[in-house]
Coordinates of C-alpha atoms in Angstrom, one line a residue:
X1 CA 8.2 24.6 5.5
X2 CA 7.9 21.6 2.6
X3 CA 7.9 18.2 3.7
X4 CA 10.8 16.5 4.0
X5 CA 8.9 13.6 1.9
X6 CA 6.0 13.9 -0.5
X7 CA 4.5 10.6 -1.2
X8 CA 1.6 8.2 -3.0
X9 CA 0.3 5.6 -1.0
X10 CA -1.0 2.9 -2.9
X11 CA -3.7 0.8 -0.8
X12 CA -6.4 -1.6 0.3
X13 CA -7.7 -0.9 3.4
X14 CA -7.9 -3.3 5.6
X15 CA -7.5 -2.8 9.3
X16 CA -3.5 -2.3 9.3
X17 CA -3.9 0.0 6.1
X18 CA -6.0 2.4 7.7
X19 CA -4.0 2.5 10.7
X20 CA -0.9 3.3 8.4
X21 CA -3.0 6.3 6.9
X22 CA -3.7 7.2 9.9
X23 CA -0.1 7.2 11.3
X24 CA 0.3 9.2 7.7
X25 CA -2.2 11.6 8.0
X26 CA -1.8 12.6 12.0
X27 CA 2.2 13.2 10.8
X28 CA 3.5 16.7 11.1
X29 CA 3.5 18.3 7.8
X30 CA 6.5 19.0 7.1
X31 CA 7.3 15.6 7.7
X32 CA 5.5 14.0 4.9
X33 CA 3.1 14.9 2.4
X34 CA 0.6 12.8 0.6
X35 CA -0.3 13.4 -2.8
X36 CA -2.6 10.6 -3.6
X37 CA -4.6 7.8 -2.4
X38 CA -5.1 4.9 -5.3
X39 CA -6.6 2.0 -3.9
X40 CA -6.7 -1.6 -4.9
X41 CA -8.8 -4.4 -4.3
X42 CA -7.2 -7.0 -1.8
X43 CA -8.4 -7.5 1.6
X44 CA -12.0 -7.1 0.3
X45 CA -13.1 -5.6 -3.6
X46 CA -12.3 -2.3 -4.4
X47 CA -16.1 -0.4 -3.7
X48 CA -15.3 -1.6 -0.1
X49 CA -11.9 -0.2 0.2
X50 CA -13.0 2.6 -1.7
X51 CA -15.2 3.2 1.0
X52 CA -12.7 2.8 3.9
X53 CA -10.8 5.3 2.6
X54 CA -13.8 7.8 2.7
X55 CA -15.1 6.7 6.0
X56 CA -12.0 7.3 7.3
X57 CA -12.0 11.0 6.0
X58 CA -15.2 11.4 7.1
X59 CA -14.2 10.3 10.8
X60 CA -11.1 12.3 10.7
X61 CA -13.6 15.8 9.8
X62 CA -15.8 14.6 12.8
X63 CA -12.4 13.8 15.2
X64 CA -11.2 17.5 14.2
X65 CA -14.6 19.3 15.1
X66 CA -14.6 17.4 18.5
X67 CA -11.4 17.9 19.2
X68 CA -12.0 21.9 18.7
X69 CA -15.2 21.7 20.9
X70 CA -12.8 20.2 23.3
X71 CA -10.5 22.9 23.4
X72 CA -7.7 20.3 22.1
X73 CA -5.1 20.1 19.6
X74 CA -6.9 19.4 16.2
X75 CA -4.5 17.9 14.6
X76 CA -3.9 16.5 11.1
X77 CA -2.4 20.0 10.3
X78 CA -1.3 18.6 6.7
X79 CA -5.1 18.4 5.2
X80 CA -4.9 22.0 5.9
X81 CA -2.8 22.8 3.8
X82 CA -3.2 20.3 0.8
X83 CA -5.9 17.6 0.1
X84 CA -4.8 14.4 -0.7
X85 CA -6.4 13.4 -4.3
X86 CA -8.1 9.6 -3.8
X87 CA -8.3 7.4 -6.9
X88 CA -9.9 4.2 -7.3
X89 CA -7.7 1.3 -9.3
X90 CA -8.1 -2.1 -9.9
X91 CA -10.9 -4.4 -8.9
X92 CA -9.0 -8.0 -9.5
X93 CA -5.2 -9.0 -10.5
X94 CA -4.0 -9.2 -13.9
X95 CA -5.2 -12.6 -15.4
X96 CA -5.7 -14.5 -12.1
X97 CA -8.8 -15.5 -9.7
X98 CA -9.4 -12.6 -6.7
X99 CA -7.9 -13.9 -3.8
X100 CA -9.4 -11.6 -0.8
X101 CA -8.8 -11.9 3.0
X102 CA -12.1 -11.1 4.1
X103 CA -12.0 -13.5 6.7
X104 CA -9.8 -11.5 9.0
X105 CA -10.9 -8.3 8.1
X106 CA -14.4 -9.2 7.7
X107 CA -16.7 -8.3 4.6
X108 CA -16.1 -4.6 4.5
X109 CA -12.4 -4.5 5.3
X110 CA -13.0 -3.8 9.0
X111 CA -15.2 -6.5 10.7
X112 CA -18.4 -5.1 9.7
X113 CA -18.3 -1.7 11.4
X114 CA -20.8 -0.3 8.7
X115 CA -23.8 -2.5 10.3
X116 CA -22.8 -1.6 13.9
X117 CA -21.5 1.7 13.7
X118 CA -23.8 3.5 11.2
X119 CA -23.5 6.7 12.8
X120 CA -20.0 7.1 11.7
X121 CA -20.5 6.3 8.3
X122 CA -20.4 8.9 5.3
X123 CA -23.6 9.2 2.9
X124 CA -23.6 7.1 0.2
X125 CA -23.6 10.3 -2.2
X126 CA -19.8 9.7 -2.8
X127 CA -19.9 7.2 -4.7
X128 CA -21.1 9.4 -7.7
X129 CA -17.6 11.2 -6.9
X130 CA -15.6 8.5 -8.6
X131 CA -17.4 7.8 -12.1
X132 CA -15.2 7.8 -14.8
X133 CA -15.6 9.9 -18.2
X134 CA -14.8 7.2 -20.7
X135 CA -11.2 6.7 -21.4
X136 CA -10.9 8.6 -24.5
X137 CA -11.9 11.7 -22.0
X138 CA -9.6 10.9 -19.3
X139 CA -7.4 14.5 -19.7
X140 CA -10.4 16.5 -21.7
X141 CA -12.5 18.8 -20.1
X142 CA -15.5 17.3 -18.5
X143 CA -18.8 17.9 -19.7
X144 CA -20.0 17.0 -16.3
X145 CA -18.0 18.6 -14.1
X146 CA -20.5 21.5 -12.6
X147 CA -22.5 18.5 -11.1
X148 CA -19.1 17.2 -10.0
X149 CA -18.2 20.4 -8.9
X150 CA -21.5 20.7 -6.7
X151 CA -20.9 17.0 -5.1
X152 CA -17.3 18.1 -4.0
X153 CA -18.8 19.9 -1.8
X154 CA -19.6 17.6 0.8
X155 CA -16.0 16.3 1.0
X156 CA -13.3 18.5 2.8
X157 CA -10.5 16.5 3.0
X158 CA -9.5 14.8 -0.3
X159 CA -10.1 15.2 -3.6
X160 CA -11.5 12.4 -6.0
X161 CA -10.2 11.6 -8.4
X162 CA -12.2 10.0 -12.1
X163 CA -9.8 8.5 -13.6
X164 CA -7.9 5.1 -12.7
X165 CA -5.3 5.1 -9.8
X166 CA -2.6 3.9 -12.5
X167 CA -2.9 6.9 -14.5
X168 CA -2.9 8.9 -11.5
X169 CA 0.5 7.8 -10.5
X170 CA 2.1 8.4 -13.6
X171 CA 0.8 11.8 -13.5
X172 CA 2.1 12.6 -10.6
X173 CA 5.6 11.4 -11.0
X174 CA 5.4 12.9 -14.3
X175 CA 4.8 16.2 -13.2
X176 CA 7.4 16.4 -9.9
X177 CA 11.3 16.1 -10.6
X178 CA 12.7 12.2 -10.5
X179 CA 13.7 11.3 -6.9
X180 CA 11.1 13.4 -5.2
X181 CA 7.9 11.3 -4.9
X182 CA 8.4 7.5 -2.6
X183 CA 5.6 5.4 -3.3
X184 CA 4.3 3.3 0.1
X185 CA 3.1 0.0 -1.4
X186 CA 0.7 -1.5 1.0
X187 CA -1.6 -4.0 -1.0
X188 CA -1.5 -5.9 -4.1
X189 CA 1.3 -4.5 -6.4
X190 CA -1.5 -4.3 -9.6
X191 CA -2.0 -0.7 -9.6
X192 CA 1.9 -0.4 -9.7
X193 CA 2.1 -2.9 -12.1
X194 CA -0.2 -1.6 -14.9
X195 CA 2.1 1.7 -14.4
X196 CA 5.1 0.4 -14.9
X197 CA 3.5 -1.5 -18.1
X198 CA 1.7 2.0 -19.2
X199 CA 5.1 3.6 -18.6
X200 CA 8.6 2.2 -16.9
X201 CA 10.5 5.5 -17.4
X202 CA 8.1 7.7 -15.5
X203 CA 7.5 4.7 -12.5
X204 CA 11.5 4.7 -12.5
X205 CA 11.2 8.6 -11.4
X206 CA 10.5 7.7 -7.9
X207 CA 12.7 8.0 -5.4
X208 CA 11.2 4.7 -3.7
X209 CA 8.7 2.2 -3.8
X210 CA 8.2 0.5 -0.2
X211 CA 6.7 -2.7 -0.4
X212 CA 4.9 -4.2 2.5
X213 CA 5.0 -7.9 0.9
X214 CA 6.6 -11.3 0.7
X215 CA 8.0 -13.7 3.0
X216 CA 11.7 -14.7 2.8
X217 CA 12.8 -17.1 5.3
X218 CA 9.6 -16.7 7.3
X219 CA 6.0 -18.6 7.1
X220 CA 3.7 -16.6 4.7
X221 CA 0.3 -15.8 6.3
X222 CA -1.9 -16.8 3.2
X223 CA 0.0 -20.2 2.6
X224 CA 3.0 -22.0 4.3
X225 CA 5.1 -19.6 1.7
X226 CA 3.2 -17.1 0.8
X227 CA 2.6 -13.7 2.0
X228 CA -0.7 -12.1 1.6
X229 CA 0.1 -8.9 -0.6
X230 CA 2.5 -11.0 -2.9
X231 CA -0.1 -13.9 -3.1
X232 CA -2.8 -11.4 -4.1
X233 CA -1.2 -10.8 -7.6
X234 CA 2.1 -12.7 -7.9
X235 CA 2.7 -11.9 -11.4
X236 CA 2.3 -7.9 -10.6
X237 CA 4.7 -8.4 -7.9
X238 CA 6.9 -10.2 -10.0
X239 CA 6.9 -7.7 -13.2
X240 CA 7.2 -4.5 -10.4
X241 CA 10.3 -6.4 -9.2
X242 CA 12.1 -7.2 -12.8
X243 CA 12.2 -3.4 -12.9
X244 CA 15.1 -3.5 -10.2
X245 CA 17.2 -6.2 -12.2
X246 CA 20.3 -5.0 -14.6
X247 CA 18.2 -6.4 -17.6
X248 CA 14.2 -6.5 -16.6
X249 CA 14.0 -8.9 -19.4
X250 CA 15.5 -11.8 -17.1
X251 CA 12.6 -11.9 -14.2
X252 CA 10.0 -10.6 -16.3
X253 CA 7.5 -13.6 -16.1
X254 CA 5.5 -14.7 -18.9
X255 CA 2.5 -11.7 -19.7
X256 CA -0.9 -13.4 -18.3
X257 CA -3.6 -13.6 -20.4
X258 CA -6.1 -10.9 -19.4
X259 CA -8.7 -11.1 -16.5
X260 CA -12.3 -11.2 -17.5
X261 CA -12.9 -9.5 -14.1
X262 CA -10.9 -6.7 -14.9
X263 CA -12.4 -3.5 -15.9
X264 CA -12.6 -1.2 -12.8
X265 CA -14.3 1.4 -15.8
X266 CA -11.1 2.1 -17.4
X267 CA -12.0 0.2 -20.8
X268 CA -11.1 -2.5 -21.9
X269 CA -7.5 -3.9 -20.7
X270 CA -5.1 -5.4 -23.3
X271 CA -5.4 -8.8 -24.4
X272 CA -1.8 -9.1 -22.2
X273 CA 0.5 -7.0 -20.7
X274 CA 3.3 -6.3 -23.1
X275 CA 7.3 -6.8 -22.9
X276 CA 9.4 -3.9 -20.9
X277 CA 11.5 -2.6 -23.5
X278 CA 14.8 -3.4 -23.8
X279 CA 17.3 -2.5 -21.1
X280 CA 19.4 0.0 -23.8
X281 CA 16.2 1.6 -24.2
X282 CA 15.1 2.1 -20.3
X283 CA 18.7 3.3 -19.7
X284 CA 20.8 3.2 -16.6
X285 CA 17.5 4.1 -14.3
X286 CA 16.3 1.5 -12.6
X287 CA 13.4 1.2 -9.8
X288 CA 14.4 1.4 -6.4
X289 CA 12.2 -0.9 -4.3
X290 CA 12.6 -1.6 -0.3
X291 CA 10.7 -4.5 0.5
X292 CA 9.0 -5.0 3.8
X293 CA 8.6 -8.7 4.5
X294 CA 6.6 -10.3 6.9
X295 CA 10.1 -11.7 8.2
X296 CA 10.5 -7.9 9.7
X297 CA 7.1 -6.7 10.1
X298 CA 5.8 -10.0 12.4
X299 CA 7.5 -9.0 15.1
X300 CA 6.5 -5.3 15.3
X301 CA 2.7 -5.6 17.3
X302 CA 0.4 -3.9 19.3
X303 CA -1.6 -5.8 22.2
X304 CA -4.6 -5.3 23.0
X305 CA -4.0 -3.8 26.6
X306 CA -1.7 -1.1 25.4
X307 CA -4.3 0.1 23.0
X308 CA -6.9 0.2 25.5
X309 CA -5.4 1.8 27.8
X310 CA -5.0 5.2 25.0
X311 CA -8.1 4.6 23.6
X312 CA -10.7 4.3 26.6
X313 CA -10.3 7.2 28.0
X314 CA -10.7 9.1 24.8
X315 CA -14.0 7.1 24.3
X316 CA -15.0 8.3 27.5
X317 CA -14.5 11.7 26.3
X318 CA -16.8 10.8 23.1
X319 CA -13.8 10.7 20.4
X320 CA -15.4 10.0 17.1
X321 CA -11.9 8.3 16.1
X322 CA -11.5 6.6 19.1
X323 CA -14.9 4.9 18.5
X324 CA -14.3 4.1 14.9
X325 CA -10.7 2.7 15.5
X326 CA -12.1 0.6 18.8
X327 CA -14.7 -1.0 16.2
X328 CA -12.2 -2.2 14.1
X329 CA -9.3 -3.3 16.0
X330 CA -12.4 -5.1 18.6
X331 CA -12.7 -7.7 16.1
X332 CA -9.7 -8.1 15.1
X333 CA -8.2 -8.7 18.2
X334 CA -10.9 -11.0 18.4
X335 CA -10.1 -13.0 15.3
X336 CA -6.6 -13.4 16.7
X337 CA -7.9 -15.0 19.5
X338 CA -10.1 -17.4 17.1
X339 CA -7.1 -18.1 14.6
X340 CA -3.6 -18.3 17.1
X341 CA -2.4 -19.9 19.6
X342 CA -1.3 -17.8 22.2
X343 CA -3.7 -14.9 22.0
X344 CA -5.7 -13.9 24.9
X345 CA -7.2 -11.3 26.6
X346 CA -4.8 -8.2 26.9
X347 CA -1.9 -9.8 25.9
X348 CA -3.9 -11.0 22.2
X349 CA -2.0 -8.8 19.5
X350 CA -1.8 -7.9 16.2
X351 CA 0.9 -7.3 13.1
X352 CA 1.6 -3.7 12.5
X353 CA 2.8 -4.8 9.2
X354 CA 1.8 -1.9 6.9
X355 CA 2.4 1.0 9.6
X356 CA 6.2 0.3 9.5
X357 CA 5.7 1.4 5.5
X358 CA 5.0 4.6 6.7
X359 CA 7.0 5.2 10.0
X360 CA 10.1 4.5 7.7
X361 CA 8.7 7.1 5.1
X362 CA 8.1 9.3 8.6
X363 CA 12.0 9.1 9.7
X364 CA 14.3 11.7 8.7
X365 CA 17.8 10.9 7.2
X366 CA 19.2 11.3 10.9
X367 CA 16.9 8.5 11.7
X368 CA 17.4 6.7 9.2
X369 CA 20.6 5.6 10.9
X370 CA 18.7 3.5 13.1
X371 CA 18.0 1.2 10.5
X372 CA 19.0 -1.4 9.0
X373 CA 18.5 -1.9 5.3
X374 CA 20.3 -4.5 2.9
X375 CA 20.7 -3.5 -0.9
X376 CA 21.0 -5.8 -4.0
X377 CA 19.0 -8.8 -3.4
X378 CA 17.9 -11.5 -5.9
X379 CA 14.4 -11.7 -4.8
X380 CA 11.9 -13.5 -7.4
X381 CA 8.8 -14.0 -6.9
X382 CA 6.8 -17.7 -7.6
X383 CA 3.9 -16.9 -10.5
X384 CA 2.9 -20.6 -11.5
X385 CA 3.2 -23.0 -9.0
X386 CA 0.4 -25.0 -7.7
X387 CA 2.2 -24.8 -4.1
X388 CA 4.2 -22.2 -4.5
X389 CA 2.2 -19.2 -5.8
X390 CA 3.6 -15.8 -4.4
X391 CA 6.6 -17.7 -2.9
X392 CA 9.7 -15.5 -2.4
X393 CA 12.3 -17.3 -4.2
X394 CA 16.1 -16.6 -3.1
X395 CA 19.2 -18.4 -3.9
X396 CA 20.4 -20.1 -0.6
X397 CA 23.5 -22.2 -2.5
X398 CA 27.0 -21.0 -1.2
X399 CA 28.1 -20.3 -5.2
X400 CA 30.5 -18.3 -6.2
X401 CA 29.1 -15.7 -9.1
X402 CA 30.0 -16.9 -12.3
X403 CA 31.9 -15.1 -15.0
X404 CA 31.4 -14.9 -18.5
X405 CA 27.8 -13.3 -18.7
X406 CA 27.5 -11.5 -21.8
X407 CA 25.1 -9.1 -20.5
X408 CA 22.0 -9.6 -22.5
X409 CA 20.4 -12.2 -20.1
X410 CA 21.5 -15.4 -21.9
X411 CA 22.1 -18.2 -19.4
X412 CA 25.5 -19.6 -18.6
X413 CA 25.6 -23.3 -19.0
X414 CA 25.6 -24.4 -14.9
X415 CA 23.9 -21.4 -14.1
X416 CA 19.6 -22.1 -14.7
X417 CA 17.9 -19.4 -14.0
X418 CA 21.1 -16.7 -14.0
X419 CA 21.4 -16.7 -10.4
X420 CA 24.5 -16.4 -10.3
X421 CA 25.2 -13.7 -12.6
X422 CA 26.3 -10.4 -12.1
X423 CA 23.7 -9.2 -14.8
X424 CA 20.9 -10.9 -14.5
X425 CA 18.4 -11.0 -11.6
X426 CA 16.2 -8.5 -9.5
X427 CA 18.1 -6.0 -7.2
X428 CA 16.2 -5.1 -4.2
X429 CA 16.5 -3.5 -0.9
X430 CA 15.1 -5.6 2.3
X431 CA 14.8 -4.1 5.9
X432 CA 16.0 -6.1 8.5
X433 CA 16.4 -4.1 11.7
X434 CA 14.2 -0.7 13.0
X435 CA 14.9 1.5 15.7
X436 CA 13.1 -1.5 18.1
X437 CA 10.4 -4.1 18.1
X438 CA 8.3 -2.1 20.9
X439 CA 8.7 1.3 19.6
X440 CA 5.8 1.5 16.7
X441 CA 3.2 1.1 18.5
X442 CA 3.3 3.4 20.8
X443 CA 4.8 6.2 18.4
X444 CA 1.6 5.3 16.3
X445 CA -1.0 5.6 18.8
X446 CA 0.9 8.9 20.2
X447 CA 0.9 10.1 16.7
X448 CA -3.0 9.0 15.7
X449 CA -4.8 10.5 19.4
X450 CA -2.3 12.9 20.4

């Protein structure tokens, strides 16, 4: 049976991202298929999500063999039958400082599990799996590739991939028919963004990009206003989200200059990122983007009782996941407890902000009913301010639209910043209601250690 979803997940694991591959992985396959893995720098740099992503692969294999010792279900039935490619993408945002959230995750994107769990830790051979040909040999035959050939060999899972996660994308929407590939958009929006600079038409071929990110009428989590993800790289999130608007040209911000840190061994990036063209040459298409805010995803958590009680038993039993996850989500509930009020013992919990990415991916269109998802919103995104950097920006006026826009983005005198034109500003979805507050975690952990 095909999957009723093929999609790319674009990531920077970070405790809640590896808990949403997880949910993604453990999925029945004909649910959902994943087709790559491009990973971003964000909670921590890029080697150490890179890494995540590995580790977590090489857990899974170790979970699966256990499992069959056990005489239990193995599970993850959809990496037998296709390997997710992995591909490694940018190391810092375009033209800005990195911004990382090490201190909740800790220094390797999950509280240092590398120094106390090194039994459960992959050899640092693959590494060598992700060097990159120079550019000019991206989509030539590889010279190289018998000793690449020979290193795939200790991986099972996934495939690496050697060239840049933005390229990768492309490729993939490139070669499936428009509408058939959603994108899951759980980190910075860079990777995204250098695509949709590289190419617009083939990023608009998606059926959806789902963006964990921004705050609307909610606290951010990185500032009073801004939300980590968005804050990361606010101009990426900002030129993603101009590719929603009726003319891109009217939210595009202004092209930053380019970042000296940016390389990721890709070659050198462009001096800036250049204009979208103009909105008779992109066409009709435009880029459908959900966005999950922090205004949704807050209030969808999992204590720290309710995931003891599924995980300790396993543990008893010698789970290699169970073990690996308990590492990880230890110290973070235990950062909770450092950083909030109100967090405590069993009742201390934790965000399950980019799992509900995927468990909307997961539901079918019966499903689907169950939630509750608003379309056409003028969301901008803050690039400059000293205050406001990341800040979603929404027009909270009671206006009426004004008439007389002539459709190529000029402003209407009263109306700065065309908010209240029919053809200017971004168009995006928003979720604002699930299937229930209390229901994700426990489909998640049902769905992880079935």
């Amino acid at each position: 049976m095909k999957p009723s979803t093929k999609v790319i997940i674009d990531t920077d694991p970070g405790v809640d991202d590896v808990l949403a591959m997880l949910l993604a992985l453990a999925a029945k396959p004909e649910d959902i298929e994943i087709m790559l893995i491009s990973v971003t720098y964000g909670n921590v740099d890029v080697q150490n999500c890179l890494r995540n992503v590995v580790s977590m692969f090489h857990v899974i294999e170790q979970e699966v063999q256990w499992r069959k010792s056990c005489g239990l279900p193995e599970g993850f039935e959809q990496l037998k039958r296709s390997r997710p490619l992995v591909a490694i993408g940018a190391d810092s945002p375009l033209g800005d400082q990195i911004r990382m959230a090490d201190y909740f995750h800790g220094t390797d994107g999950l509280g240092g599990i590398y120094e106390t769990h090194q039994h459960l830790t992959p050899p640092e051979t693959w590494k060598k799996l992700f060097e990159m040909p120079p550019p000019d040999k991206y989509f030539t035959p590889d010279p190289e590739s018998d000793k690449h050939d020979n290193l795939m060999s200790t991986v099972s899972l996934f495939t690496p991939s050697r060239r840049p996660a933005h390229l990768e994308i492309l490729r993939i929407l490139d070669e499936n028919p428009p509408d058939t590939i959603s994108i899951i958009a759980i980190g910075p929006l860079t990777n995204l963004a250098l695509s949709a600079s590289h190419d617009p038409q083939t990023l608009m071929r998606a059926k959806s990009v789902l963006v964990m990110g921004g705050a609307v009428g909610v606290p951010g989590n990185m500032t009073p206003l801004a939300e980590f993800n968005t804050y990361a790289d606010a101009t990426a999130a900002a030129r993603l989200y101009a590719l929603t608007s009726p003319n891109p040209a009217t939210t595009l911000p202004p092209s930053p200059p380019s970042s000296a840190h940016f390389s990721y061994n890709h070659g050198t990036p462009p001096a800036s990122l250049p204009p979208y063209p103009s909105k008779r040459e992109l066409g009709d298409r435009r880029l459908r983007v959900v966005l999950f805010p922090l205004d949704i995803t807050n209030q969808h958590v999992i204590r720290r009782d309710e995931f003891l009680a599924k995980i300790q038993p396993l543990m008893a039993k010698s789970s290699p996941l169970a073990e690996w996850t308990n590492a990880f989500m230890n110290s973070t509930f235990r950062k909770m407890e450092t950083l909030h009020h109100g967090h405590e013992g069993g009742s201390t919990s934790m965000s399950l902000h980019d799992p509900l990415c995927v468990w909307y991916a997961l539901a079918n269109e019966e499903e689907r009913k169950k939630w509750s998802i608003t379309q056409g919103e003028d969301i901008r995104v803050e690039v400059a301010g000293q205050w406001t950097r990341g800040a979603c920006i929404v027009d909270r006026r009671d206006r009426k639209q004004r008439e007389g826009d002539d459709g190529e983005g000029n402003e209407i005198p009263g109306d700065t910043g065309g908010w209240l034109s029919a053809g200017r500003g971004n168009r995006l979805g928003r979720c604002i209601g699930t299937p229930g507050e209390s229901v994700l975690a426990t489909f998640m952990l049902e769905t992880i250690f079935a």
